[in-house]
Short mmCIF file of C-alpha atoms in Angstrom, two decimals:
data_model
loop_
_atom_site.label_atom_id
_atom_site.label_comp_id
_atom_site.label_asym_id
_atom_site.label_seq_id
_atom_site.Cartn_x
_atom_site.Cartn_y
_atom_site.Cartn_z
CA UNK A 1 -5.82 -1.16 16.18
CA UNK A 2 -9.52 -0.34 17.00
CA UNK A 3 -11.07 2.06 15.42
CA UNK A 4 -13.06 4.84 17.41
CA UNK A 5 -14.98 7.82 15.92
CA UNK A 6 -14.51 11.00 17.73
CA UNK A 7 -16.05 13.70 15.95
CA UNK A 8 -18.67 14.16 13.66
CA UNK A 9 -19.94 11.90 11.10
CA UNK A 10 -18.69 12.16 7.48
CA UNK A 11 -20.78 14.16 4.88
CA UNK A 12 -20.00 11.59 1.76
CA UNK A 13 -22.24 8.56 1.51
CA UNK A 14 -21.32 7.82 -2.01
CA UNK A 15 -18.19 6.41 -4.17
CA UNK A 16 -18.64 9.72 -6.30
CA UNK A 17 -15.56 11.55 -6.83
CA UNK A 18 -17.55 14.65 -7.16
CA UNK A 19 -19.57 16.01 -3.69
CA UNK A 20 -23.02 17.46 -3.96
CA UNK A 21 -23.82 20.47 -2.24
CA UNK A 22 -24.99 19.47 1.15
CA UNK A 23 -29.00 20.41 1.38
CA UNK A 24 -29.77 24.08 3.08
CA UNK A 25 -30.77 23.95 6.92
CA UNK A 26 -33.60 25.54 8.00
CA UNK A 27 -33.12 29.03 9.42
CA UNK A 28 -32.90 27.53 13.04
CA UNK A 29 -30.57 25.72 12.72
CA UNK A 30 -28.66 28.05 10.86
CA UNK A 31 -28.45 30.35 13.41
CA UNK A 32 -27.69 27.74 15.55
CA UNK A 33 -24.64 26.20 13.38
CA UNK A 34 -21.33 27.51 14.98
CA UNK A 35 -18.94 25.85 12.35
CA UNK A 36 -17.04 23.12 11.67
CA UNK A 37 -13.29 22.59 10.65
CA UNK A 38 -13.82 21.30 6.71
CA UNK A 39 -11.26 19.61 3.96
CA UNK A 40 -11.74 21.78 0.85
CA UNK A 41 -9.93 19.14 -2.34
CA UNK A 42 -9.62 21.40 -5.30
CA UNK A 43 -9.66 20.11 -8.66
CA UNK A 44 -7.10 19.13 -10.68
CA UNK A 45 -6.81 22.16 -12.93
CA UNK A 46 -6.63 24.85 -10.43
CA UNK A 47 -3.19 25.97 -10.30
CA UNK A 48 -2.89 29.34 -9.29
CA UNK A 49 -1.36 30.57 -6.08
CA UNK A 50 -3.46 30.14 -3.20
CA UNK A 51 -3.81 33.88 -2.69
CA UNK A 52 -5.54 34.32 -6.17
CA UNK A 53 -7.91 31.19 -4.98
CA UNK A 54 -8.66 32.69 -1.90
CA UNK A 55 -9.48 35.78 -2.42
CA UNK A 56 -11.57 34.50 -5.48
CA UNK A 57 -13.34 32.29 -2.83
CA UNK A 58 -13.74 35.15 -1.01
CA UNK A 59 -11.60 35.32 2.00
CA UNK A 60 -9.78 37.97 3.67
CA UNK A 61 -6.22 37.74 2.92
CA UNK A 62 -4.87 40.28 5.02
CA UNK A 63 -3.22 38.05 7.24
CA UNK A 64 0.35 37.33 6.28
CA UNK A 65 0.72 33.29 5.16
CA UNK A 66 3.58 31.96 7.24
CA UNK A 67 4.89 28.36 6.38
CA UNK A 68 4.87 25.74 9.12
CA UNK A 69 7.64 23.32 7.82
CA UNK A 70 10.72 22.41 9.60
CA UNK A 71 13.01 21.19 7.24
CA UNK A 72 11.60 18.24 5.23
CA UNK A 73 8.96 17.63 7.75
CA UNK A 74 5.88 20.33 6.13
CA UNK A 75 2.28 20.04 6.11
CA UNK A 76 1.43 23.17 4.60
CA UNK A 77 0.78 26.99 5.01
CA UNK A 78 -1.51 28.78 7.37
CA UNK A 79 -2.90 31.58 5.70
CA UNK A 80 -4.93 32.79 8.74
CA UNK A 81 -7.13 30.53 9.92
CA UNK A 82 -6.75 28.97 6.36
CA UNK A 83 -4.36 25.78 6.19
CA UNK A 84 -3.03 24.53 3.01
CA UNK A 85 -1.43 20.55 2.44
CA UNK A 86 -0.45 18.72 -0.59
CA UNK A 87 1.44 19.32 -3.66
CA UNK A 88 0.58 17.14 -5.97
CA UNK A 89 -2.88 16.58 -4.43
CA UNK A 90 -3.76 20.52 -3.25
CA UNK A 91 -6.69 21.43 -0.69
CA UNK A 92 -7.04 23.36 2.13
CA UNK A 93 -8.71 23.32 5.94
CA UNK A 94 -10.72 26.25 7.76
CA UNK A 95 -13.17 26.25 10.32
CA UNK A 96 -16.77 27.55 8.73
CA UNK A 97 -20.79 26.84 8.72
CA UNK A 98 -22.82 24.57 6.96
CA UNK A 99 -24.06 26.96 5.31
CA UNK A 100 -20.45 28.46 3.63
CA UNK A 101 -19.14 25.11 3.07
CA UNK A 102 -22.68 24.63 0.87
CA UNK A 103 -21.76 27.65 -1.17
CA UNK A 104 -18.25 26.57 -1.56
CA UNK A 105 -19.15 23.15 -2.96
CA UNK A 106 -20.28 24.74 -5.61
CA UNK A 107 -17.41 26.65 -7.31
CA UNK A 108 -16.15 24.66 -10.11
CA UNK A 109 -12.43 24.93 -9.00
CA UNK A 110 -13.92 22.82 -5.70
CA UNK A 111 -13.71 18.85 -6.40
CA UNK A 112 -15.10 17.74 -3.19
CA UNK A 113 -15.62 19.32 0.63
CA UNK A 114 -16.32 17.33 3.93
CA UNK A 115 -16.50 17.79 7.53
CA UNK A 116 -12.31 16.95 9.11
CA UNK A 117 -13.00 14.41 11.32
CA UNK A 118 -10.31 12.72 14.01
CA UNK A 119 -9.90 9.18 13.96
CA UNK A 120 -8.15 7.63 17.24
CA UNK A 121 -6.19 4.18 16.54
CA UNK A 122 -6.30 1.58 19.23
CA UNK A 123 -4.03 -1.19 19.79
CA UNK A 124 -3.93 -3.81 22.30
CA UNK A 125 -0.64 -3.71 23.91
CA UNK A 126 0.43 -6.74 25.58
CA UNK A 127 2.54 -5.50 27.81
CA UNK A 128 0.61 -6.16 31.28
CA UNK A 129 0.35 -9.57 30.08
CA UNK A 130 4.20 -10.11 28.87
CA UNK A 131 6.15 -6.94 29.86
CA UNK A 132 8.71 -5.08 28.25
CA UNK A 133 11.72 -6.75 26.92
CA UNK A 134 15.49 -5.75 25.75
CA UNK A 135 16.43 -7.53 22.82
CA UNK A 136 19.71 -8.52 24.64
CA UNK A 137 21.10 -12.12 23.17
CA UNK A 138 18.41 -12.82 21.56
CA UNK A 139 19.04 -10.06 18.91
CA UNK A 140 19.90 -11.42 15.36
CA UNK A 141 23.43 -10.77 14.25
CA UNK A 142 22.88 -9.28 10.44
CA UNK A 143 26.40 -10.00 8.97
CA UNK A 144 28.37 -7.06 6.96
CA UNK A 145 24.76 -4.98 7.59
CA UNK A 146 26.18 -1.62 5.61
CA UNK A 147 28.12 -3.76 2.94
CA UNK A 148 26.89 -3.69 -0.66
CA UNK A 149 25.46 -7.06 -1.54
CA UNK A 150 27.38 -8.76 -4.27
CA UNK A 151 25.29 -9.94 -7.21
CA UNK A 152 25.60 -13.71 -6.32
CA UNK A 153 24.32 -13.15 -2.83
CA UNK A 154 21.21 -11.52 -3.98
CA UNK A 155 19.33 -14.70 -4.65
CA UNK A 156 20.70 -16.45 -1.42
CA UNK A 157 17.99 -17.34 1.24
CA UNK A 158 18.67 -17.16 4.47
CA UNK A 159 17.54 -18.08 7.23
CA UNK A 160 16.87 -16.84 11.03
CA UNK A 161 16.27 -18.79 13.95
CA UNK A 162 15.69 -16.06 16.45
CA UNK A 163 12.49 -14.53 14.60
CA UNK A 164 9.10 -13.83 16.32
CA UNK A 165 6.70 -16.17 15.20
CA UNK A 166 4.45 -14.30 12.60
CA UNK A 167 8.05 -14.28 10.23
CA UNK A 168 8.14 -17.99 10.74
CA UNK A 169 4.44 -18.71 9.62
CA UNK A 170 4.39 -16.41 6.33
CA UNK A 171 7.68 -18.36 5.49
CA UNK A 172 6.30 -21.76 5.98
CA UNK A 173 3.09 -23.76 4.67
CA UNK A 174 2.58 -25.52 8.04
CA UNK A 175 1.17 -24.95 11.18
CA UNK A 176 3.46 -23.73 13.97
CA UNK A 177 4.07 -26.44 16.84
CA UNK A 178 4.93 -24.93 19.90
CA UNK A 179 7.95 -27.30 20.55
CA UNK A 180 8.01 -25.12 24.27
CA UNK A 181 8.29 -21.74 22.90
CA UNK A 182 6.16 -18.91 24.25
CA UNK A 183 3.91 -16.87 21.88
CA UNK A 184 6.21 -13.75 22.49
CA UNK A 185 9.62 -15.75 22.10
CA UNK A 186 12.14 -15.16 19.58
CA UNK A 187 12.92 -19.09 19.11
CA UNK A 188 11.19 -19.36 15.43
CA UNK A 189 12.60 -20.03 12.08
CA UNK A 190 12.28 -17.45 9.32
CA UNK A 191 13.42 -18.03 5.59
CA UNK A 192 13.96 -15.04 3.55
CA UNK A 193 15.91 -13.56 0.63
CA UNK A 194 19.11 -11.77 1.46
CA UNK A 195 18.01 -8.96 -0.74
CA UNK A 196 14.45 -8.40 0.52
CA UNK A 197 13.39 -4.93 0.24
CA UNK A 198 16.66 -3.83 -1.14
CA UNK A 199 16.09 0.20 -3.31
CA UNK A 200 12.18 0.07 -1.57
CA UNK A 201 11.01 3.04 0.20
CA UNK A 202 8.04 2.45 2.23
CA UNK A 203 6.13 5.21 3.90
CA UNK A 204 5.22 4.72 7.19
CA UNK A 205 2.06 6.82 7.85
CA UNK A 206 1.59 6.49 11.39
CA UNK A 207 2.68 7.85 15.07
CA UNK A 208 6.57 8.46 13.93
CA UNK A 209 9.32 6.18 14.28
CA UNK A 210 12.19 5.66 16.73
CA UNK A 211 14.90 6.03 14.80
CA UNK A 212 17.54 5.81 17.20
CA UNK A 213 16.51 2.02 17.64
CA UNK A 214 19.43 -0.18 16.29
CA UNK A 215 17.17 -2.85 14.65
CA UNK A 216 16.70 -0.44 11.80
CA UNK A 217 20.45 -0.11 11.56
CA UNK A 218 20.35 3.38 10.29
CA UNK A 219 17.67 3.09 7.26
CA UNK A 220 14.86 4.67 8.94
CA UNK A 221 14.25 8.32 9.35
CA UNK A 222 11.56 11.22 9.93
CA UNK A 223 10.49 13.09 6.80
CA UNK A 224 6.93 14.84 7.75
CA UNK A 225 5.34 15.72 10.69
CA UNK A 226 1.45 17.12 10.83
CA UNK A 227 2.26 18.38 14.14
CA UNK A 228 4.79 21.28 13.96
CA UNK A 229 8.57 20.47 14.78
CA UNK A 230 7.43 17.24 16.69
CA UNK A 231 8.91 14.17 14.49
CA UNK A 232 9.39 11.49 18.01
CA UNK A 233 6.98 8.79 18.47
CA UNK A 234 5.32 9.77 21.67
CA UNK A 235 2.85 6.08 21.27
CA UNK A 236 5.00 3.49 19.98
CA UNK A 237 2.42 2.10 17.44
CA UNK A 238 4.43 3.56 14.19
CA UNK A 239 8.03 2.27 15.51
CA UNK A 240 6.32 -1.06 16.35
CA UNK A 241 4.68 -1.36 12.54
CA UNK A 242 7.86 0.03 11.20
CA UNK A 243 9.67 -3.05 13.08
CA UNK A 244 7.63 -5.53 10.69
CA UNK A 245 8.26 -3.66 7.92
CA UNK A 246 11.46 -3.87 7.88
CA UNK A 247 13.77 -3.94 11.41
CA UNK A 248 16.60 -6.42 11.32
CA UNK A 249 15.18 -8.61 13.81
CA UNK A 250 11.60 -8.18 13.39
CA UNK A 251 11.26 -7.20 9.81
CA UNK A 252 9.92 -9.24 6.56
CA UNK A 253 11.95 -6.82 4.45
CA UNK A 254 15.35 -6.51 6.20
CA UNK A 255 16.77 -3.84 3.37
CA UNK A 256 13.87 -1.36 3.15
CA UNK A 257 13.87 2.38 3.46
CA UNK A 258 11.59 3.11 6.81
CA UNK A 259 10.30 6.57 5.79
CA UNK A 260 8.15 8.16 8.91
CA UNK A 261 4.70 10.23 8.19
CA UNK A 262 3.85 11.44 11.51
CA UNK A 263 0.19 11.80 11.62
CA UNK A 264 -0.59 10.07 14.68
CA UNK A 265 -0.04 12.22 17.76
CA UNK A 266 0.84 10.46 21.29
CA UNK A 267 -2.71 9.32 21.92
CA UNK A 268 -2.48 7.24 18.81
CA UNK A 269 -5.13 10.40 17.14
CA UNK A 270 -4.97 11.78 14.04
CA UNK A 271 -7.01 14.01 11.68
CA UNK A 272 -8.33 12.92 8.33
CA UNK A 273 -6.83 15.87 6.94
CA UNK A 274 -3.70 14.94 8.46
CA UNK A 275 -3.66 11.55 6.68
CA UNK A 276 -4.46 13.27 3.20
CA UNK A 277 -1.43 15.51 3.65
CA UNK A 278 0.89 12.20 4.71
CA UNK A 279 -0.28 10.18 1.33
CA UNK A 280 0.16 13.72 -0.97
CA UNK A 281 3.87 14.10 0.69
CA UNK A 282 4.16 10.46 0.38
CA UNK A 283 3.10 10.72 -3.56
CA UNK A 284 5.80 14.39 -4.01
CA UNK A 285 8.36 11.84 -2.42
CA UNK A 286 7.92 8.81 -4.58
CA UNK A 287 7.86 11.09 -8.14
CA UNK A 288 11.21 12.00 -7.17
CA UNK A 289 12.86 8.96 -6.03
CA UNK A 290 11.36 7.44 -8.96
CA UNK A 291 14.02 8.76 -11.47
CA UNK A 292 17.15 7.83 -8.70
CA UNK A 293 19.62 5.65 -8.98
CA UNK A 294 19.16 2.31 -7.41
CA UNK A 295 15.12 3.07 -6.89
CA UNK A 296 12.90 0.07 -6.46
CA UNK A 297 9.80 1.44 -5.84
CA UNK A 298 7.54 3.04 -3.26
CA UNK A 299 5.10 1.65 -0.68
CA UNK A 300 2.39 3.17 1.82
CA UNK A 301 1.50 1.37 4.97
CA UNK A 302 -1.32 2.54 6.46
CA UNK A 303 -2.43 1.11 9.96
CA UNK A 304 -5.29 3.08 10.54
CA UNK A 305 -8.40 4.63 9.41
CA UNK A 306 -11.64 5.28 11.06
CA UNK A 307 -15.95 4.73 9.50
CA UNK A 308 -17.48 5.82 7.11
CA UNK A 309 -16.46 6.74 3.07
CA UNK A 310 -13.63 9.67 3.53
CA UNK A 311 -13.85 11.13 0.16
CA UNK A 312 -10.39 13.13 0.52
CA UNK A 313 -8.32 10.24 1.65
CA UNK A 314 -9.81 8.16 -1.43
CA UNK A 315 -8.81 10.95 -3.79
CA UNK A 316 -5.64 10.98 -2.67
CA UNK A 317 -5.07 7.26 -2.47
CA UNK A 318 -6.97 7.22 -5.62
CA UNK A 319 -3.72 9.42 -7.06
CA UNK A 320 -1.03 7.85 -4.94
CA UNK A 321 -1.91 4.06 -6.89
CA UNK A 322 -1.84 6.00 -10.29
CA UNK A 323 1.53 7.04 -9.83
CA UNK A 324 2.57 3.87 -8.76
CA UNK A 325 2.87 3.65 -5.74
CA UNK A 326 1.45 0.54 -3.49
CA UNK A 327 0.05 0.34 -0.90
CA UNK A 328 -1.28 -1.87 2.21
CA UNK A 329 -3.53 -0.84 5.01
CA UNK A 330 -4.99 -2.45 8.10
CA UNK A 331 -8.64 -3.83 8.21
CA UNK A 332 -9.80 -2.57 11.59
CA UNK A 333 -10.28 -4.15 14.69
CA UNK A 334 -14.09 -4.15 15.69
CA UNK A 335 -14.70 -7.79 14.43
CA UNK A 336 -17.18 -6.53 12.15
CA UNK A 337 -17.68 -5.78 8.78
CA UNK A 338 -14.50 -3.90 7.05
CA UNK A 339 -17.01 -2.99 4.23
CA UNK A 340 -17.49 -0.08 6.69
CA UNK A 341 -14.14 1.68 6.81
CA UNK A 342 -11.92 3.53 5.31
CA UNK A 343 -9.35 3.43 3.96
CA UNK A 344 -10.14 -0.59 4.36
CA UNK A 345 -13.11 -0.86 2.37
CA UNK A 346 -10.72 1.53 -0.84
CA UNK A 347 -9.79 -2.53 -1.62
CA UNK A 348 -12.74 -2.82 -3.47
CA UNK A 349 -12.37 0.06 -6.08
CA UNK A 350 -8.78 1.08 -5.70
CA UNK A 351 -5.40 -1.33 -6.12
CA UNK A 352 -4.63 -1.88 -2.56
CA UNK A 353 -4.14 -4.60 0.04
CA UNK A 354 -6.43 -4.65 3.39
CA UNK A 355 -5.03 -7.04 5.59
CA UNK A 356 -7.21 -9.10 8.15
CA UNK A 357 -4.99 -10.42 11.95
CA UNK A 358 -4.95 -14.08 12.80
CA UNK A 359 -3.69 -15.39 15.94
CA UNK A 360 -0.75 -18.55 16.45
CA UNK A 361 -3.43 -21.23 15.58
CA UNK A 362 -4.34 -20.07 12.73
CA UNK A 363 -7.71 -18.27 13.77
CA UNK A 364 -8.95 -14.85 12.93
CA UNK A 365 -7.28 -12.92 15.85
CA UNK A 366 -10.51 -12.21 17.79
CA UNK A 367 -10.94 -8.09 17.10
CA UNK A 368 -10.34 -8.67 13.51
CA UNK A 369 -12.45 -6.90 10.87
CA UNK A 370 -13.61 -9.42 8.02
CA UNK A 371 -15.44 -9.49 5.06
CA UNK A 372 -15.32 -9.32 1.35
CA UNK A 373 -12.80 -5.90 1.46
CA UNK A 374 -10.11 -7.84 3.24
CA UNK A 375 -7.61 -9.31 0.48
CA UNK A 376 -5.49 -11.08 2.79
CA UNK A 377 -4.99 -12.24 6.45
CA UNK A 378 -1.61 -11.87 8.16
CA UNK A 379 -0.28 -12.78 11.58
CA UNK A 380 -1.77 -10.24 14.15
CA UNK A 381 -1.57 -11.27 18.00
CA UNK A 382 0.72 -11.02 20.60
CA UNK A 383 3.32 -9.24 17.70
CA UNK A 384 6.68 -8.72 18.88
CA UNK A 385 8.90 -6.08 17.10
CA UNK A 386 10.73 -2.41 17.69
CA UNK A 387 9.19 -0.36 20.45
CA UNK A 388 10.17 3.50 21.17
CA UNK A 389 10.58 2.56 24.86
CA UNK A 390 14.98 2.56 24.22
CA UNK A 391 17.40 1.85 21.25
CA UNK A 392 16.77 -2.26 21.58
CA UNK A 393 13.62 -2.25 23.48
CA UNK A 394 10.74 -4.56 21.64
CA UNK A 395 6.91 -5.02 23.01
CA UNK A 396 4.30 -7.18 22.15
CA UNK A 397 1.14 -5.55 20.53
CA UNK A 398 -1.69 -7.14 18.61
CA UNK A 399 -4.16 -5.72 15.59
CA UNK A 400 -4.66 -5.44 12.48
CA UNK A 401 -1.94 -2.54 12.69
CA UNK A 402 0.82 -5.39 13.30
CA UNK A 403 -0.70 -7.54 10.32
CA UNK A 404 -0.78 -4.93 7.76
CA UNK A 405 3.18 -4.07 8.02
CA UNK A 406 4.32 -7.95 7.58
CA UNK A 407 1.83 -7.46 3.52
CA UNK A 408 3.66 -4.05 3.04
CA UNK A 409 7.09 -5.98 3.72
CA UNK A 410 6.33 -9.22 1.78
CA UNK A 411 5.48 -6.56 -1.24
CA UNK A 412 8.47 -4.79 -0.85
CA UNK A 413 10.83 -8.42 -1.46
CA UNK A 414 8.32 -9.06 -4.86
CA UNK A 415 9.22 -5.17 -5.68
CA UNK A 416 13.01 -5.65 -5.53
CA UNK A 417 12.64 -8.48 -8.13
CA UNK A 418 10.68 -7.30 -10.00
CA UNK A 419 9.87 -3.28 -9.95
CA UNK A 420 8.04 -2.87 -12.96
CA UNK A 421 5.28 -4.73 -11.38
CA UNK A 422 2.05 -1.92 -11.54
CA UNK A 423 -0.14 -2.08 -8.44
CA UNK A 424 -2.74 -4.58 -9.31
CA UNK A 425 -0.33 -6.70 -10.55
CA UNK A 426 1.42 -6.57 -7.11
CA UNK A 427 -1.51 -7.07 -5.43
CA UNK A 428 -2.49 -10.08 -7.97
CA UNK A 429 1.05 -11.72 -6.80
CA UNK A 430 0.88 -11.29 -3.26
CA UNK A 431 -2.76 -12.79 -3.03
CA UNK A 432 -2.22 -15.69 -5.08
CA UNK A 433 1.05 -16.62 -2.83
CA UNK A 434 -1.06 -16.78 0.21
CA UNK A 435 -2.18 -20.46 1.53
CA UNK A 436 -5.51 -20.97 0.39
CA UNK A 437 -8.46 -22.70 3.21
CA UNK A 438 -5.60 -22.72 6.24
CA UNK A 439 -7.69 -20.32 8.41
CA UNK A 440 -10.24 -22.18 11.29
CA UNK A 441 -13.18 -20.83 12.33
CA UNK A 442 -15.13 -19.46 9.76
CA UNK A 443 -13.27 -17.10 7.99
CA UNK A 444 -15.84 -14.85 6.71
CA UNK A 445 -14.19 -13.44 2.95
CA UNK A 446 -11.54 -15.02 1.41
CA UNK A 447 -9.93 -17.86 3.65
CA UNK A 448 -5.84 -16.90 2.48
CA UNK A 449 -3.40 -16.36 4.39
CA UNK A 450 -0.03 -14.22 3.54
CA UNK A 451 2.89 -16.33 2.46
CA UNK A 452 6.31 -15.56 1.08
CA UNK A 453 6.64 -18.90 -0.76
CA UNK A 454 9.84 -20.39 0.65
CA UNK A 455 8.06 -23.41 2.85
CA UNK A 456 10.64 -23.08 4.99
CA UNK A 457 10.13 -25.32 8.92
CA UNK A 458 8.74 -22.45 11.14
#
């Protein structure tokens, strides 16, 4: 996943919660300023319908609001060429001038306003280099897959022997060998709980989610879309991160809920706006659940993000760890500094994982972001899980994007056992499981790498 900024550069240079109004332009360039599309984030306490804050604000509400949900799947209301998201976490889009977006920073029901920017999320697929595969005989028989577990077979640890090898080296505190097996093989030994994940939602934000793939025997489904009535995976990145979540073959977490956030289109592109919208239906989602019967707890994986400090998407994030909910998201893959992006660099003031790629020798996979912001390393290259190409096609990719999914599963097994655990106190566990100084190369930040505890022979 490499991150690539395609439109303009973010108004918020600050960790302030609270946006100052940006400074006046001259009168030339004024005249000359035909608009951007901006994220208006209104503050907590204004709850009136949005026609009352409108036309407070304002705007012409003539145009009759028409919803733009399709079933579940809703990012809002247009109200012209107004566009409302969230429900716990309410703001609006529009297209306007510098000069109107100064004015409306500084209403007191406003909490922040920035330029929407698009952020386009790059992967390296490995396909040209190792094809696409069926999982065929190598796919991994999960006994009795829809029977309730027992409560003596909850503690039982199992283990796989046709696992890709980033399973086998978080379950394990030794280097792999090769012993003849190809990167991309499924020939490696994974130890794991036979309850991992089990009552766990975890919220995929990403391109969608194949759902008709029979790794995720049935436990993954669509429930928002930013892009109309379009809930398929058109990329493959969000079934393939969804795979390591939690697929039968190719997940950490082989019990989890795979819940898909669509706000990647087929291009792997997304709005930040978009993303906001995932996290607030993500948060809605997760204050329900949370009273349900069986509920574990709620994660957010996030393999994605883009430069710069996006004040909306911290807000939100910001909420989403208040509630509860945890989450993990990918470092970035410039091999530089992920200080510099968001939501990586949220790590350092919010309770959430940022996860760095390493390849099969134990080496920061080579387009790795690094730094003091990443928490954690996790395996990264030449990934092989679920891929939207057919019901038991799989595909190799590599990026942070595959590394972040295997942190979000491993915290989904420690949620099962224990889901009283608070954020920090998730991320506290899951950080001081990892193997400390295993990483070669000069690991710049901390030298750990994810680890699930059981030591098993990879």
């Amino acid at each position: 996943m490499k991150y690539s900024f395609v439109i303009s550069s973010i108004l918020l240079s600050t960790f302030s919660t609270t946006l100052a109004a940006p400074v006046n332009p001259t009168a030339a360039a004024a005249s000359a300023d035909e608009g951007d599309e901006y994220i208006i984030v209104l503050a907590p306490t204004e709850q009136r319908p949005w026609g009352q804050v409108f036309t407070d604000m304002g705007y012409n509400m003539t145009s009759r609001a028409h919803d733009i949900s399709i079933n579940k799947h809703s990012f809002g209301t247009n109200y012209g060429d107004l566009r409302t998201f969230g429900k716990e976490f309410r703001g609006f889009t529009t297209h306007m001038k510098a000069t109107d977006a100064a004015s409306l920073a500084s209403l007191p029901n406003v909490l922040s306003i920035e330029k929407d920017v698009k952020w386009t999320v790059k992967v390296t697929r490995n396909n040209d280099t190792y094809g696409t595969h069926s999982v065929g005989d190598n796919k991994w028989a999960w006994p009795n897959a829809k029977r309730q577990l027992q409560q003596n077979e909850l503690n039982q640890v199992w283990q796989q022997s046709t696992a890709p090898w980033n399973l086998a080296r978080i379950s394990t505190a030794q280097a792999l060998t090769s012993n003849g097996r190809e990167v991309i093989d499924l020939k490696f030994n994974y130890q794991f709980e036979r309850s991992s994940g089990l009552g766990v939602d975890v919220y995929m934000l990403d391109s969608g989610i194949n759902t008709a793939h029979a790794d995720f025997g049935g436990r993954a489904k669509m429930v928002f879309t930013a892009f109309g009535s379009d809930i398929t995976d058109g990329h493959g990145h969000g079934t393939h991160t969804a795979g390591t979540v939690g697929s039968t073959t190719y997940g950490v977490a082989k019990n989890v809920n795979l819940l898909g956030v669509k706000v990647l289109d087929s291009q792997n592109a997304g709005s930040l706006s978009s993303f906001v919208a995932g996290v607030d239906f993500a948060l809605s989602s997760h204050l329900q659940r949370k009273t349900q019967p069986g509920f574990k707890g709620s994660i957010i994986n996030m393999s994605l993000g883009g430069p710069g400090f996006a004040q909306p998407l911290f807000e939100a994030l910001q909420r989403a760890t208040q509630a509860g909910m945890h989450v993990a998201v990918a470092g970035g893959n410039d091999n530089t500094d992920s200080c510099q992006f968001s939501p990586a660099q949220f790590s350092q003031l919010l309770p959430i994982i940022n996860v760095g790629a390493t390849n099969v020798v134990d080496q920061k996979w080579e387009g790795s972001n690094f730094g003091k912001c990443i928490d954690i390393y996790a395996p990264g290259d030449g990934i092989v899980s679920t891929s939207n190409k057919g019901p038991q096609a799989n595909e190799p990719m590599s990026g942070t994007s595959m590394a972040c999914p295997a942190v979000a599963g491993a915290m989904a097994v420690e949620l099962f056992k224990n889901p009283s655990l608070d954020p920090a106190a998730l991320k506290k566990l899951i950080v001081s499981k990892g193997l400390s100084g295993t990483l070669q190369g000069g690991i710049q930040g901390p030298n750990l790498l994810l680890n699930n505890g059981l030591r098993a022979v990879g």
